[in-house]
PDB file of N, CA and C in Angstrom:
ATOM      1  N   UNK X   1       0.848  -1.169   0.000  1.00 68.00           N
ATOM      2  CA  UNK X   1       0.000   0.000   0.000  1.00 68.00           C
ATOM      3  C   UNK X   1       0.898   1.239   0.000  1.00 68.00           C
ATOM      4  N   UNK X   2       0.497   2.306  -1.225  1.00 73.00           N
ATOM      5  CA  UNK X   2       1.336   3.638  -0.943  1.00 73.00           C
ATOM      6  C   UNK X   2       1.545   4.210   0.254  1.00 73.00           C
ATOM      7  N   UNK X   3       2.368   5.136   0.803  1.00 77.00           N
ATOM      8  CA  UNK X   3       2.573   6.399   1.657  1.00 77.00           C
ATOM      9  C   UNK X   3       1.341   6.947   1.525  1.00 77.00           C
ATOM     10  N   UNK X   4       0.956   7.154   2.667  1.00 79.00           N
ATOM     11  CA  UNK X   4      -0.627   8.362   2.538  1.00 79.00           C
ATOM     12  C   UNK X   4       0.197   9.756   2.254  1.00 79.00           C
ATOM     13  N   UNK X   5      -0.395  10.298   1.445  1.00 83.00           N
ATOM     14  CA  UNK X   5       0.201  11.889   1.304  1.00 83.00           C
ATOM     15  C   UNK X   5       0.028  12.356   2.438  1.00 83.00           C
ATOM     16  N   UNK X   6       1.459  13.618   2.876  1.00 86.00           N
ATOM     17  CA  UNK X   6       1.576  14.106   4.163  1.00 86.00           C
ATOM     18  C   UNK X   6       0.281  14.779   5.212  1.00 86.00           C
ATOM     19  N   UNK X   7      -0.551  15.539   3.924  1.00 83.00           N
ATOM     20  CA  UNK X   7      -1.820  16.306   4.628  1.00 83.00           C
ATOM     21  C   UNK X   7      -2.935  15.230   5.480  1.00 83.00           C
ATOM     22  N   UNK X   8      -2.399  13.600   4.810  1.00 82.00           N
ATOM     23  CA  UNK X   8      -3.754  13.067   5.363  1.00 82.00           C
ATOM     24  C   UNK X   8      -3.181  12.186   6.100  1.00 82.00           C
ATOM     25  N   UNK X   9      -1.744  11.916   6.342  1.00 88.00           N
ATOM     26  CA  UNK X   9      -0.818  11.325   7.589  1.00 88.00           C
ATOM     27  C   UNK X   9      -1.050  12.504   8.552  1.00 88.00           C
ATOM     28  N   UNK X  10      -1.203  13.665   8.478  1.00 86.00           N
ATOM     29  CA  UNK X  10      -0.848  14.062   9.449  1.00 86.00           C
ATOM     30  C   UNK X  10      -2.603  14.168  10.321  1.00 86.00           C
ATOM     31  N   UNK X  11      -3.762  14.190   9.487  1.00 84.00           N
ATOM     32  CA  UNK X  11      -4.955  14.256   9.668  1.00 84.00           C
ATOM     33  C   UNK X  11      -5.003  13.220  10.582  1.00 84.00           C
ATOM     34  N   UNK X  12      -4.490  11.547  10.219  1.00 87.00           N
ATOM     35  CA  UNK X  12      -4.587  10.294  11.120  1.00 87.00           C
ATOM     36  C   UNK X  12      -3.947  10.634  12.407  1.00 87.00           C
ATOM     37  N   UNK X  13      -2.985  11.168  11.745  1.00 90.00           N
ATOM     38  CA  UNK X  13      -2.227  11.527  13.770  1.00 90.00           C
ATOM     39  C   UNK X  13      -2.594  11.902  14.117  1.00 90.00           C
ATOM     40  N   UNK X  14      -3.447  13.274  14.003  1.00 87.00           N
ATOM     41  CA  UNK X  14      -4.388  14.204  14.491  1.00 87.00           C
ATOM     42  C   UNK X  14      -5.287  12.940  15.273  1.00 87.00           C
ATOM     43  N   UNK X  15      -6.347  12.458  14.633  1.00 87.00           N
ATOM     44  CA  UNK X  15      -6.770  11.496  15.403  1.00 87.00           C
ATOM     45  C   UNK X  15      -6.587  10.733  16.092  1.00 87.00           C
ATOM     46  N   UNK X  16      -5.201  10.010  16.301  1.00 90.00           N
ATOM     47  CA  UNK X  16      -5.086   9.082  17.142  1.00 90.00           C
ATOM     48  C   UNK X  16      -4.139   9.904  18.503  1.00 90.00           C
ATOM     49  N   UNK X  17      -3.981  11.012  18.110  1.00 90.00           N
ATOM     50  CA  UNK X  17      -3.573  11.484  19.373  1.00 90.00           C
ATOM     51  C   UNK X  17      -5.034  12.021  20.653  1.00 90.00           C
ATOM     52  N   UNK X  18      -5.872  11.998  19.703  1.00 87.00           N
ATOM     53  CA  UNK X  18      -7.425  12.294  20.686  1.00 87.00           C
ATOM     54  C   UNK X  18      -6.814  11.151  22.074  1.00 87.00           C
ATOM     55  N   UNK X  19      -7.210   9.843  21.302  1.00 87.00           N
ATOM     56  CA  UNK X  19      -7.364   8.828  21.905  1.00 87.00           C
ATOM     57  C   UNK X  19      -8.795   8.274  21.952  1.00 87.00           C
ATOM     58  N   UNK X  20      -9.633   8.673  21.439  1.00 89.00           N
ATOM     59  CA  UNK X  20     -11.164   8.673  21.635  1.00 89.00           C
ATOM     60  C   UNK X  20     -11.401   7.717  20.036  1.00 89.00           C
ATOM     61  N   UNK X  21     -11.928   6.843  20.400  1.00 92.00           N
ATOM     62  CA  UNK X  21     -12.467   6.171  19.358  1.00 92.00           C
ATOM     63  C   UNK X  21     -13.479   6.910  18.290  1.00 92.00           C
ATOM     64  N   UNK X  22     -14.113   7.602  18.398  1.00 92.00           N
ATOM     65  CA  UNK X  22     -14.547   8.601  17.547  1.00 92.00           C
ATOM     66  C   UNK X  22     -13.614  10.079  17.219  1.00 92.00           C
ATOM     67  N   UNK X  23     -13.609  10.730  16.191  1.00 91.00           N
ATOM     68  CA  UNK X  23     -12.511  11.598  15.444  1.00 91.00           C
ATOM     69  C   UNK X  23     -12.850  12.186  14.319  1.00 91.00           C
ATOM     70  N   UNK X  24     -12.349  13.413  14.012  1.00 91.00           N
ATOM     71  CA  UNK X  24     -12.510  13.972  12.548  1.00 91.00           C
ATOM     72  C   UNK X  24     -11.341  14.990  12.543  1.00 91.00           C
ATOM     73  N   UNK X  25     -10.799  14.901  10.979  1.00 91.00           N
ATOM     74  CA  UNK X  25      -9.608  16.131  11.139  1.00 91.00           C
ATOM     75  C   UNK X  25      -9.820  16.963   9.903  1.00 91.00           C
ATOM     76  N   UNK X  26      -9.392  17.934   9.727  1.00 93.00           N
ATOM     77  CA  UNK X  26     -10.163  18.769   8.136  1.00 93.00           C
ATOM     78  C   UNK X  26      -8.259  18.407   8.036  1.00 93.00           C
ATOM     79  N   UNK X  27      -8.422  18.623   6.100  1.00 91.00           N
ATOM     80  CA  UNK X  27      -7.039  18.603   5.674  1.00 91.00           C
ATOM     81  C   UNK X  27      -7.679  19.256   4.498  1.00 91.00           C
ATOM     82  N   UNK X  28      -6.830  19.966   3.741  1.00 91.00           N
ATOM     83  CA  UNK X  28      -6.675  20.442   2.501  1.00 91.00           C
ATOM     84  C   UNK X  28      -7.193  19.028   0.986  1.00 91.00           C
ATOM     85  N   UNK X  29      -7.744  19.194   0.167  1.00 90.00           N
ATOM     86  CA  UNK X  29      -7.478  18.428  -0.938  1.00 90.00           C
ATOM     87  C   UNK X  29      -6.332  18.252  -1.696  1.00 90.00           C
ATOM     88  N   UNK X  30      -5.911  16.817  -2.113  1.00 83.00           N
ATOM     89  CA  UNK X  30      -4.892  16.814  -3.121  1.00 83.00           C
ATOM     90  C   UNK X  30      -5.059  18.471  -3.908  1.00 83.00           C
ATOM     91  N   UNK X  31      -5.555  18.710  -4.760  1.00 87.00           N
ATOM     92  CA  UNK X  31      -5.378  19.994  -5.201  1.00 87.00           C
ATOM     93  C   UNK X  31      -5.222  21.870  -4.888  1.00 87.00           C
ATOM     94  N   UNK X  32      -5.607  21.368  -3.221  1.00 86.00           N
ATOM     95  CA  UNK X  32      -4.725  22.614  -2.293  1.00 86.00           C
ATOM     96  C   UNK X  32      -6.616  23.632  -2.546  1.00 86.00           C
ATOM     97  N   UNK X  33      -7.128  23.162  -3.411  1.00 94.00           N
ATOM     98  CA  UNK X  33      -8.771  24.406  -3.570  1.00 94.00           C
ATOM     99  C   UNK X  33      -9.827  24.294  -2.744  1.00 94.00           C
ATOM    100  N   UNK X  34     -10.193  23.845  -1.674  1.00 97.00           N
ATOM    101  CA  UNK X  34     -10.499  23.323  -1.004  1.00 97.00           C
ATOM    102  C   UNK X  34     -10.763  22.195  -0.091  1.00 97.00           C
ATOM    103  N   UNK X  35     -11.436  21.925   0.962  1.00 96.00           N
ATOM    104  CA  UNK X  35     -11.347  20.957   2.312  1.00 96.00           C
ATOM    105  C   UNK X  35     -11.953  20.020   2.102  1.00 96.00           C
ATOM    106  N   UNK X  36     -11.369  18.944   2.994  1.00 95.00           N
ATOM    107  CA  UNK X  36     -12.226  17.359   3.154  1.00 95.00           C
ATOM    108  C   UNK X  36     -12.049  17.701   4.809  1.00 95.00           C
ATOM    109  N   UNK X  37     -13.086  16.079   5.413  1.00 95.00           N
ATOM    110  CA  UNK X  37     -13.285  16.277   6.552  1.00 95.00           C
ATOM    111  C   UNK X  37     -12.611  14.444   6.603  1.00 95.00           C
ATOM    112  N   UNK X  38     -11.888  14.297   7.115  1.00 92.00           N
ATOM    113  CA  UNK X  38     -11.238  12.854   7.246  1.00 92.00           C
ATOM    114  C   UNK X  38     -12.095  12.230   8.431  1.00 92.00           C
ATOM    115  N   UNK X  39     -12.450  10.733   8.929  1.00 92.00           N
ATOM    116  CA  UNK X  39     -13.196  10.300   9.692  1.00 92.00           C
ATOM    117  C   UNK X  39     -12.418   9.192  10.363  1.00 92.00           C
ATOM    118  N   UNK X  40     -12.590   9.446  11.964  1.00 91.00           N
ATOM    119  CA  UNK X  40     -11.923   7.724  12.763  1.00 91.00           C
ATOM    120  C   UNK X  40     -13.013   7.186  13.408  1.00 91.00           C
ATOM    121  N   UNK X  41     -13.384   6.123  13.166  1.00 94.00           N
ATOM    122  CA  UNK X  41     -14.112   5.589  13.827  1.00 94.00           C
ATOM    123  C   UNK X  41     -13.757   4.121  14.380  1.00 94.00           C
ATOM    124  N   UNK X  42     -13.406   3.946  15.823  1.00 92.00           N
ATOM    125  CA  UNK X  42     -12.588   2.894  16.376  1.00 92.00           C
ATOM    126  C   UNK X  42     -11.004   2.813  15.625  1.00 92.00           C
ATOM    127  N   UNK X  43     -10.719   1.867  14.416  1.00 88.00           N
ATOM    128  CA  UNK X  43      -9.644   2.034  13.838  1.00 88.00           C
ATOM    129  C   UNK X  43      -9.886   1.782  12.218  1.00 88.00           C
ATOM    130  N   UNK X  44     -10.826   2.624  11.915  1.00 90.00           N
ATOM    131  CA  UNK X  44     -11.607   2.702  10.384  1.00 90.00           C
ATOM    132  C   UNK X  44     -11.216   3.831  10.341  1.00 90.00           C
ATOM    133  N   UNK X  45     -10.473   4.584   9.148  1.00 89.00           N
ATOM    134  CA  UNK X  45     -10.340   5.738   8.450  1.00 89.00           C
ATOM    135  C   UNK X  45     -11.292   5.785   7.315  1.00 89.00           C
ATOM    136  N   UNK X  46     -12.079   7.420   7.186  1.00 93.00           N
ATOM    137  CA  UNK X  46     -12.636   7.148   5.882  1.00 93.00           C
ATOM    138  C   UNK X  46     -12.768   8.829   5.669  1.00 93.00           C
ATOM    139  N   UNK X  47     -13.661   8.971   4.706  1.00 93.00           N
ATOM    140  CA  UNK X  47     -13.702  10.869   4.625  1.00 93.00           C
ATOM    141  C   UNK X  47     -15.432  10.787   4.106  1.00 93.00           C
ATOM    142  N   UNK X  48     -15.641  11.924   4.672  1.00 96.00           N
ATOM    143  CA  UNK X  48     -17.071  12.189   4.742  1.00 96.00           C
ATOM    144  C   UNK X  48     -16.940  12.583   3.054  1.00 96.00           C
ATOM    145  N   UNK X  49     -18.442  12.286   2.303  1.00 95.00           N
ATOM    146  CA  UNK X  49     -18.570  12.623   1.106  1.00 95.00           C
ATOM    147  C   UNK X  49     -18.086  13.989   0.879  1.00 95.00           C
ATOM    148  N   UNK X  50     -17.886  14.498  -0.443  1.00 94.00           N
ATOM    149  CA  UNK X  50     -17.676  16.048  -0.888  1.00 94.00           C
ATOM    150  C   UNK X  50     -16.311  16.507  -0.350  1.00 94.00           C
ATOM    151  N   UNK X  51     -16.251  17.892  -0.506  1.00 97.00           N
ATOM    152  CA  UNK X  51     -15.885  18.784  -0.067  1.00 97.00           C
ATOM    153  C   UNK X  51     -15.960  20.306   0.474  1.00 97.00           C
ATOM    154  N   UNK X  52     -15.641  20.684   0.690  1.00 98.00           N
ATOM    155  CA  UNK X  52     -15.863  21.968   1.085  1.00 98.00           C
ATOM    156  C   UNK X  52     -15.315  23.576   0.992  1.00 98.00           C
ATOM    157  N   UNK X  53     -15.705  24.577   0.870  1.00 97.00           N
ATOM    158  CA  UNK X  53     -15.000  25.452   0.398  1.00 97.00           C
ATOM    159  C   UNK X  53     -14.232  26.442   1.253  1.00 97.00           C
ATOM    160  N   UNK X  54     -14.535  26.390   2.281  1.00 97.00           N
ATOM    161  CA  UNK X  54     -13.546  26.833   3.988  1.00 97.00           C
ATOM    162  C   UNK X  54     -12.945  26.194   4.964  1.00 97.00           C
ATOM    163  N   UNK X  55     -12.014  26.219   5.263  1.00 96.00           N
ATOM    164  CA  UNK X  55     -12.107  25.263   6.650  1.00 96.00           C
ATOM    165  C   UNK X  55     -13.139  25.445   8.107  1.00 96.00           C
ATOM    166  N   UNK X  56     -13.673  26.372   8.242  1.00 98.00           N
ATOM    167  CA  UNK X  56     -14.779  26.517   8.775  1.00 98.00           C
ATOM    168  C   UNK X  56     -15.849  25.749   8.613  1.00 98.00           C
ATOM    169  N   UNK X  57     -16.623  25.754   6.724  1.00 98.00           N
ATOM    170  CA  UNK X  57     -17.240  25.123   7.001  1.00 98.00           C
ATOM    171  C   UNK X  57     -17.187  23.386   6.635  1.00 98.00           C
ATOM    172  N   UNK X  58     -15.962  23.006   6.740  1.00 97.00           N
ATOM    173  CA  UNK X  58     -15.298  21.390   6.942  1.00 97.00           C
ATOM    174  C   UNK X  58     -15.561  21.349   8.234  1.00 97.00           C
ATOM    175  N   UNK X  59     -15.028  22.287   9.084  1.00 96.00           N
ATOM    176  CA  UNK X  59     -14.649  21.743  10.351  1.00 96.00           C
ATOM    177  C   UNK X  59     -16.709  21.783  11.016  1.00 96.00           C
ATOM    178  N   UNK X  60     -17.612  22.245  10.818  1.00 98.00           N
ATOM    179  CA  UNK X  60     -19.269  22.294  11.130  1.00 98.00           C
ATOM    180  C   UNK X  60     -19.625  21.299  10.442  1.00 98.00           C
ATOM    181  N   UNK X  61     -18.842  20.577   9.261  1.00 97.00           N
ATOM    182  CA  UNK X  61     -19.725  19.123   8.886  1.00 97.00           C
ATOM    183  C   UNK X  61     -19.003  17.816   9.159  1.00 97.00           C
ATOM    184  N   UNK X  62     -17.600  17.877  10.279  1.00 96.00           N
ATOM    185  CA  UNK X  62     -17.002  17.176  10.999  1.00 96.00           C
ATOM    186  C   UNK X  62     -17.436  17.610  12.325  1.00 96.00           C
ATOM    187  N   UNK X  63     -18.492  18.190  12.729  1.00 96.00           N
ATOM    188  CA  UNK X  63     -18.873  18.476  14.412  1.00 96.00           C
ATOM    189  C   UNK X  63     -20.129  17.984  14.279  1.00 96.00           C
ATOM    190  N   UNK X  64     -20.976  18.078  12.711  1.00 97.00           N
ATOM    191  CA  UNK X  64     -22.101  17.435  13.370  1.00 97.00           C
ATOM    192  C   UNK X  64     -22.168  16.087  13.016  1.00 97.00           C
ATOM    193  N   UNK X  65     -20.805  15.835  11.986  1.00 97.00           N
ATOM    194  CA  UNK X  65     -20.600  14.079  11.890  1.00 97.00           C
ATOM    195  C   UNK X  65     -20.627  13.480  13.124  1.00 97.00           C
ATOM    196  N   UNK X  66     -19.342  14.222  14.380  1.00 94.00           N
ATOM    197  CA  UNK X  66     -19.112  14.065  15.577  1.00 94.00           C
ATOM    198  C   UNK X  66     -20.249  13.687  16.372  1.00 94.00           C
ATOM    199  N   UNK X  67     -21.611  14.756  16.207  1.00 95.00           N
ATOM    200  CA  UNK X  67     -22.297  14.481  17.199  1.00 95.00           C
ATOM    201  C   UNK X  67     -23.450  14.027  16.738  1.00 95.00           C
ATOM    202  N   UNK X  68     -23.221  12.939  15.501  1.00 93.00           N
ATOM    203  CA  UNK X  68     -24.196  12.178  15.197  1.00 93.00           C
ATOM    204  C   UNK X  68     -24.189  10.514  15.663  1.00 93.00           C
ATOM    205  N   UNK X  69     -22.773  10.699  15.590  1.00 81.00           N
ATOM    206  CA  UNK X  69     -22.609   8.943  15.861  1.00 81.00           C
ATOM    207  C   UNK X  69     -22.877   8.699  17.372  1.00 81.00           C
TER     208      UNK X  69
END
């Protein structure tokens, strides 16, 4: 399996330094034009559909991912 590109290695660390089995980290897109919202759930990585055009509003559709599960 490739190297995860750096923005979304560093998104996983982001998460596993919580320690909390639930997680979300915003990172930039491969193309630097806008946001994704990356997802941990137990030890499942995944990314919420779309993207987004602020980190603001990445980081409000990774809080109410948060406080859905």
């Amino acid at each position: 399996m490739p190297p995860l590109r750096p923005e979304l290695q560093a998104a996983h660390d982001e998460m596993d330094e919580t320690g909390q089995d639930y997680a979300f980290a915003v990172c930039p897109t491969w193309q630097g034009d806008a946001w994704e919202v990356n997802t941990k759930e137990v030890n499942i990585y995944s990314a919420l559909s779309g993207t987004f055009k602020s980190h603001a509003e990445a980081t409000a559709a990774g809080t109410a991912w948060l406080l859905g599960v």
